[in-house]
Coordinates of C-alpha atoms in Angstrom, one line a residue:
M36 CA -26.3 -2.2 8.4
K37 CA -25.1 -5.6 9.6
A38 CA -22.4 -5.8 12.2
V39 CA -21.0 -8.5 14.6
A40 CA -21.0 -7.8 18.3
I41 CA -19.7 -9.6 21.4
Q42 CA -22.9 -10.5 23.2
E43 CA -21.0 -11.5 26.3
F44 CA -17.4 -12.4 26.9
G45 CA -16.5 -16.0 26.2
G46 CA -15.9 -18.4 23.3
P47 CA -16.5 -17.8 19.6
E48 CA -20.2 -18.5 19.9
V49 CA -20.7 -15.1 21.7
L50 CA -20.2 -13.3 18.5
T51 CA -23.7 -12.2 17.3
V52 CA -24.9 -10.6 14.1
I53 CA -26.8 -7.4 14.8
D54 CA -28.5 -4.7 12.7
I55 CA -27.5 -1.1 13.6
P56 CA -27.6 2.3 11.9
A57 CA -24.7 3.1 9.8
P58 CA -22.2 5.3 11.6
A59 CA -21.7 8.9 10.5
P60 CA -18.1 10.2 10.1
G61 CA -17.2 12.8 12.7
A62 CA -14.8 15.7 12.2
G63 CA -11.5 14.4 10.8
E64 CA -13.0 11.0 9.9
V65 CA -14.2 9.1 6.9
L66 CA -16.9 6.4 6.3
I67 CA -15.7 3.3 4.6
A68 CA -17.8 0.6 2.8
T69 CA -15.8 -2.4 4.0
E70 CA -14.7 -5.0 1.5
A71 CA -12.5 -7.0 3.8
I72 CA -12.1 -7.1 7.5
G73 CA -9.0 -8.5 9.2
V74 CA -9.5 -11.1 12.0
G75 CA -6.7 -10.6 14.4
G76 CA -5.4 -12.1 17.7
V77 CA -6.4 -8.9 19.6
D78 CA -10.0 -9.6 18.5
V79 CA -9.8 -13.0 20.1
V80 CA -8.3 -11.6 23.4
I81 CA -11.0 -8.9 23.6
R82 CA -13.8 -11.4 22.9
S83 CA -12.6 -13.8 25.6
G84 CA -12.9 -11.1 28.2
A85 CA -9.2 -11.4 29.2
I86 CA -8.8 -7.6 29.0
A87 CA -12.3 -6.5 30.0
S88 CA -10.7 -4.4 32.7
Y89 CA -9.4 -2.1 30.0
G90 CA -12.9 -0.8 29.4
F91 CA -14.4 -3.3 26.9
E92 CA -18.0 -4.2 27.6
P93 CA -20.6 -6.7 26.1
G94 CA -22.0 -5.2 22.9
H95 CA -18.5 -4.2 21.7
I96 CA -18.0 -4.6 17.9
P97 CA -14.5 -6.0 17.4
G98 CA -12.2 -5.4 14.4
S99 CA -9.3 -3.0 14.1
E100 CA -8.5 -3.0 10.4
V101 CA -10.5 -2.9 7.2
A102 CA -10.1 -2.4 3.5
G103 CA -12.7 -0.8 1.4
T104 CA -13.9 2.4 -0.4
V105 CA -14.4 5.8 1.2
T106 CA -18.0 6.8 0.8
E107 CA -18.4 9.9 3.0
V108 CA -16.0 12.4 4.6
G109 CA -16.5 14.3 7.8
E110 CA -15.8 17.9 8.6
G111 CA -12.3 19.1 7.7
V112 CA -11.5 16.1 5.5
D113 CA -10.3 16.6 1.9
R114 CA -13.1 15.4 -0.4
A115 CA -10.4 13.9 -2.7
W116 CA -10.7 10.8 -0.4
L117 CA -14.1 10.1 -1.7
G118 CA -14.2 6.9 -3.9
R119 CA -10.6 5.9 -3.0
R120 CA -9.7 2.4 -2.0
V121 CA -8.0 2.4 1.3
W122 CA -6.7 0.3 4.2
A123 CA -7.7 1.7 7.6
F124 CA -7.1 1.2 11.2
T125 CA -10.4 1.6 13.1
G126 CA -8.9 1.5 16.6
L127 CA -9.7 -1.4 18.9
G128 CA -13.2 -1.9 17.5
G129 CA -15.8 -1.1 14.9
G130 CA -14.4 -3.1 12.1
Y131 CA -16.7 -6.1 12.0
A132 CA -19.4 -4.2 10.1
E133 CA -20.5 -3.4 6.6
Q134 CA -19.5 0.2 7.1
A135 CA -16.9 1.6 9.5
T136 CA -15.4 5.0 10.4
A137 CA -11.7 5.8 10.7
A138 CA -9.7 8.9 11.3
V139 CA -8.2 10.3 8.1
E140 CA -4.7 9.9 9.5
E141 CA -5.3 6.2 9.8
L142 CA -5.8 5.7 6.1
V143 CA -3.4 4.3 3.5
P144 CA -4.3 4.2 -0.2
L145 CA -4.3 0.8 -1.8
P146 CA -2.5 -0.1 -5.0
A147 CA -4.9 -1.0 -7.8
D148 CA -3.7 -4.6 -7.9
L149 CA -3.8 -5.4 -4.2
S150 CA -6.9 -7.3 -3.1
P151 CA -8.8 -6.1 0.0
A152 CA -8.1 -9.5 1.7
A153 CA -4.4 -9.2 1.1
A154 CA -4.5 -5.6 2.4
V155 CA -5.8 -6.7 5.8
A156 CA -3.5 -9.7 5.9
L157 CA -0.5 -7.3 5.5
G158 CA -1.7 -4.0 7.0
S159 CA -1.1 -4.4 10.7
S160 CA 0.9 -7.7 10.7
G161 CA 3.6 -6.5 8.4
T162 CA 4.1 -3.2 10.1
V163 CA 4.3 -4.8 13.6
A164 CA 6.8 -7.4 12.4
H165 CA 8.9 -4.7 10.7
F166 CA 9.2 -2.5 13.7
A167 CA 9.5 -5.4 16.1
L168 CA 12.7 -6.5 14.3
A169 CA 13.9 -2.9 14.4
H170 CA 13.1 -2.8 18.1
A171 CA 15.3 -5.9 18.5
H172 CA 18.1 -4.1 16.7
F173 CA 18.2 -7.0 14.2
R174 CA 21.2 -6.9 11.8
P175 CA 22.0 -8.9 8.7
G176 CA 23.8 -12.1 9.5
E177 CA 22.1 -12.6 12.9
S178 CA 20.0 -15.7 13.8
V179 CA 16.3 -15.1 14.5
L180 CA 13.8 -17.4 16.2
V181 CA 10.1 -16.6 15.6
R182 CA 7.7 -18.2 18.2
G183 CA 4.2 -18.7 16.9
A184 CA 5.4 -18.2 13.3
A185 CA 2.2 -19.4 11.5
G186 CA 0.1 -16.4 12.6
G187 CA -0.2 -13.1 10.7
I188 CA 2.7 -11.3 12.5
G189 CA 4.8 -14.4 12.6
V190 CA 4.5 -15.1 8.9
M191 CA 5.6 -11.5 8.2
A192 CA 8.5 -11.6 10.7
V193 CA 9.8 -14.7 8.9
Q194 CA 9.7 -13.1 5.5
L195 CA 11.2 -9.8 6.7
A196 CA 14.0 -11.5 8.7
A197 CA 14.9 -13.6 5.6
R198 CA 14.6 -10.6 3.3
G199 CA 16.8 -8.6 5.7
G200 CA 19.7 -11.1 5.5
A201 CA 19.3 -13.2 8.6
G202 CA 21.9 -15.9 9.0
A203 CA 19.2 -18.3 10.1
V204 CA 15.5 -18.0 10.6
A205 CA 14.1 -20.7 13.0
V206 CA 10.4 -21.0 13.7
T207 CA 8.2 -22.7 16.2
T208 CA 4.9 -24.1 14.8
S209 CA 2.4 -26.8 15.5
S210 CA 2.9 -29.1 12.5
P211 CA 5.4 -30.2 9.8
A212 CA 3.0 -29.0 7.2
R213 CA 3.0 -25.5 8.5
G214 CA 6.7 -25.7 8.8
E215 CA 7.0 -26.5 5.1
R216 CA 4.9 -23.4 4.3
L217 CA 7.2 -21.3 6.5
R218 CA 10.2 -22.7 4.8
A219 CA 8.8 -21.5 1.5
L220 CA 8.7 -18.0 3.0
G221 CA 12.3 -18.0 4.2
A222 CA 12.5 -20.2 7.4
T223 CA 15.7 -22.3 7.6
H224 CA 14.8 -24.4 10.6
V225 CA 11.5 -25.7 11.8
L226 CA 10.9 -26.4 15.5
D227 CA 8.0 -27.7 17.4
R228 CA 6.2 -25.6 20.0
S229 CA 8.7 -26.5 22.7
G230 CA 11.6 -25.4 20.5
E231 CA 12.8 -28.9 19.6
S232 CA 13.8 -29.7 16.0
E233 CA 11.2 -31.4 13.8
G234 CA 12.5 -34.7 12.7
G235 CA 15.7 -34.4 14.7
A236 CA 17.2 -32.0 12.2
D237 CA 20.0 -29.7 13.4
A238 CA 18.9 -26.2 14.6
P239 CA 21.0 -23.3 15.9
A240 CA 22.1 -23.8 19.5
G241 CA 21.1 -20.2 20.2
Y242 CA 19.8 -17.1 18.7
D243 CA 20.6 -13.4 18.5
V244 CA 17.0 -12.4 18.3
V245 CA 13.8 -14.0 19.5
V246 CA 10.5 -12.6 18.3
D247 CA 7.8 -14.0 20.6
I248 CA 4.1 -13.7 19.9
V249 CA 3.2 -16.6 22.2
A250 CA 4.6 -15.9 25.8
G251 CA 2.9 -18.5 28.1
P252 CA 4.6 -20.8 30.6
D253 CA 7.4 -21.8 28.2
M254 CA 8.6 -18.3 27.5
P255 CA 11.5 -18.3 30.0
G256 CA 13.1 -21.3 28.4
F257 CA 13.6 -19.3 25.2
L258 CA 15.4 -16.5 27.1
D259 CA 17.9 -19.3 27.9
R260 CA 18.5 -19.8 24.2
L261 CA 19.7 -16.3 23.5
H262 CA 23.4 -15.8 22.5
P263 CA 25.5 -13.3 24.5
N264 CA 24.0 -9.8 23.8
G265 CA 20.8 -11.6 22.6
R266 CA 17.5 -9.8 22.5
M267 CA 13.9 -11.1 23.0
V268 CA 11.0 -8.9 22.0
L269 CA 7.5 -9.9 23.2
L270 CA 4.6 -8.9 21.0
G271 CA 1.7 -10.9 22.4
V272 CA 0.4 -13.4 24.9
M273 CA -1.5 -15.8 22.7
G274 CA -0.3 -18.7 24.9
G275 CA -1.2 -16.9 28.1
W276 CA 0.8 -14.8 30.5
P277 CA 4.4 -15.7 31.2
P278 CA 5.4 -16.8 34.7
A279 CA 5.7 -13.8 37.1
D280 CA 9.3 -14.7 37.9
F281 CA 10.6 -15.0 34.3
G282 CA 13.1 -12.2 35.1
K283 CA 15.1 -14.8 37.1
H284 CA 16.3 -16.2 33.7
L285 CA 17.6 -12.8 32.7
L286 CA 19.5 -12.5 36.0
A287 CA 20.8 -16.0 35.8
G288 CA 22.3 -15.1 32.4
V289 CA 23.5 -11.7 33.5
R290 CA 27.0 -12.4 32.2
K291 CA 25.5 -12.8 28.7
S292 CA 24.1 -9.2 28.7
L293 CA 20.7 -10.4 27.6
S294 CA 17.9 -8.0 26.8
F295 CA 14.1 -8.4 27.1
A296 CA 11.6 -5.9 25.7
T297 CA 7.9 -5.6 24.9
F298 CA 6.8 -3.9 21.7
S299 CA 3.6 -2.2 20.5
A300 CA 3.2 -0.3 17.3
D301 CA 1.4 2.4 19.3
T302 CA 4.9 3.8 20.1
V303 CA 5.7 4.3 16.4
P304 CA 4.8 7.6 14.8
K305 CA 1.9 7.2 12.3
A306 CA 3.8 8.6 9.4
D307 CA 6.5 6.0 9.9
Q308 CA 4.0 3.2 10.2
H309 CA 2.2 4.3 7.0
A310 CA 5.5 4.6 5.0
V311 CA 6.4 1.0 5.8
R312 CA 2.8 -0.1 5.2
A313 CA 2.7 1.5 1.8
A314 CA 6.0 0.0 0.9
Q315 CA 4.9 -3.4 1.9
F316 CA 1.7 -3.1 -0.1
T317 CA 3.8 -2.3 -3.2
A318 CA 6.2 -5.2 -2.4
A319 CA 3.2 -7.6 -2.3
V320 CA 2.0 -6.4 -5.7
Q321 CA 5.4 -6.9 -7.1
G322 CA 5.7 -10.4 -5.6
E323 CA 8.4 -9.6 -3.1
L324 CA 6.3 -10.2 -0.1
H325 CA 3.5 -12.8 0.4
A326 CA 0.2 -11.8 1.9
A327 CA -0.7 -15.0 3.7
V328 CA -4.5 -15.0 3.4
H329 CA -5.7 -18.3 4.9
G330 CA -9.1 -17.8 3.5
T331 CA -12.2 -15.6 3.5
L332 CA -15.6 -16.0 5.2
P333 CA -18.8 -13.9 5.1
L334 CA -19.1 -11.4 7.9
D335 CA -22.0 -13.3 9.5
Q336 CA -19.6 -16.2 10.0
A337 CA -17.3 -14.3 12.3
A338 CA -17.9 -16.9 15.0
L339 CA -16.6 -19.6 12.7
A340 CA -13.5 -17.6 11.9
H341 CA -12.8 -17.3 15.6
G342 CA -13.4 -21.0 16.0
K343 CA -10.8 -21.8 13.3
M344 CA -8.3 -19.6 15.1
A345 CA -9.0 -21.3 18.4
A346 CA -8.5 -24.7 16.8
G347 CA -5.2 -23.6 15.4
E348 CA -6.3 -24.1 11.8
V349 CA -5.3 -20.6 10.5
F350 CA -2.0 -20.0 8.7
G351 CA -1.6 -16.2 8.3
R352 CA -4.8 -14.2 8.5
L353 CA -8.5 -14.8 7.9
A354 CA -10.6 -12.0 6.4
L355 CA -14.3 -11.4 6.7
L356 CA -16.2 -10.2 3.6
P357 CA -19.4 -8.2 4.1

């Protein structure tokens, strides 16, 4: 079968198409004929080598979520899964391939009317956004700022905050055009990457919740924008690591009782994740949530997909199609 591997750590060009034997499902696993493969920010970070110290090596096949049809089941797996369309989490690799294995507890059946590309646009991003807002103790009526709102998680955080009754949903993004797309999904205020209002329009002076997928050197300034009892939740470092001394901003605002937290869906029980995921899949079919699929590319154009992400061209998620 065809797969895409990281030949060496570096830019998008290091992604190479290879031919390898199809994997066999082990005990408790299934084999999936992939129909769509999500291209996520974590794939980019792994490819760059930024987290090679966590055990990633050249030859790694990236990709953590796929949608497709179960074609084989391993020992101990109910054969009723055979032939079912599913979304699956494959771990931190293995997804960029024509066939992929996944543990049976990582499967969620797909509604008949949900496309594979929509499934991988929603599957991880929507769940992370949901539980990140819960981690921030978001309540109806509160103001929310989403940094890096045009990515997969950001798009979902905007929709879920608006759907949850936020008093205001501000977003940082790279262009007015993206801002208008985010407004259509529930954003009330569009800011540039530095947090300034686009076009000089009024924006909230502060926020109850900041959902940050960017981090980077500008992150501490957004701590300063929190209201008393405000909470920032950091989900990613797509803009690089924050300054080592960012905690000074929390201490400087100690009389405001500010909170800073990181969040990973790894801390959420699988059953809870899958319940939210299934509900979001249904909501998408019913038109209550929008699966922001930027576009699709053939599997062998994974390098092009990563190049588009690096260039800041992607709104939502890209999907690879075997």
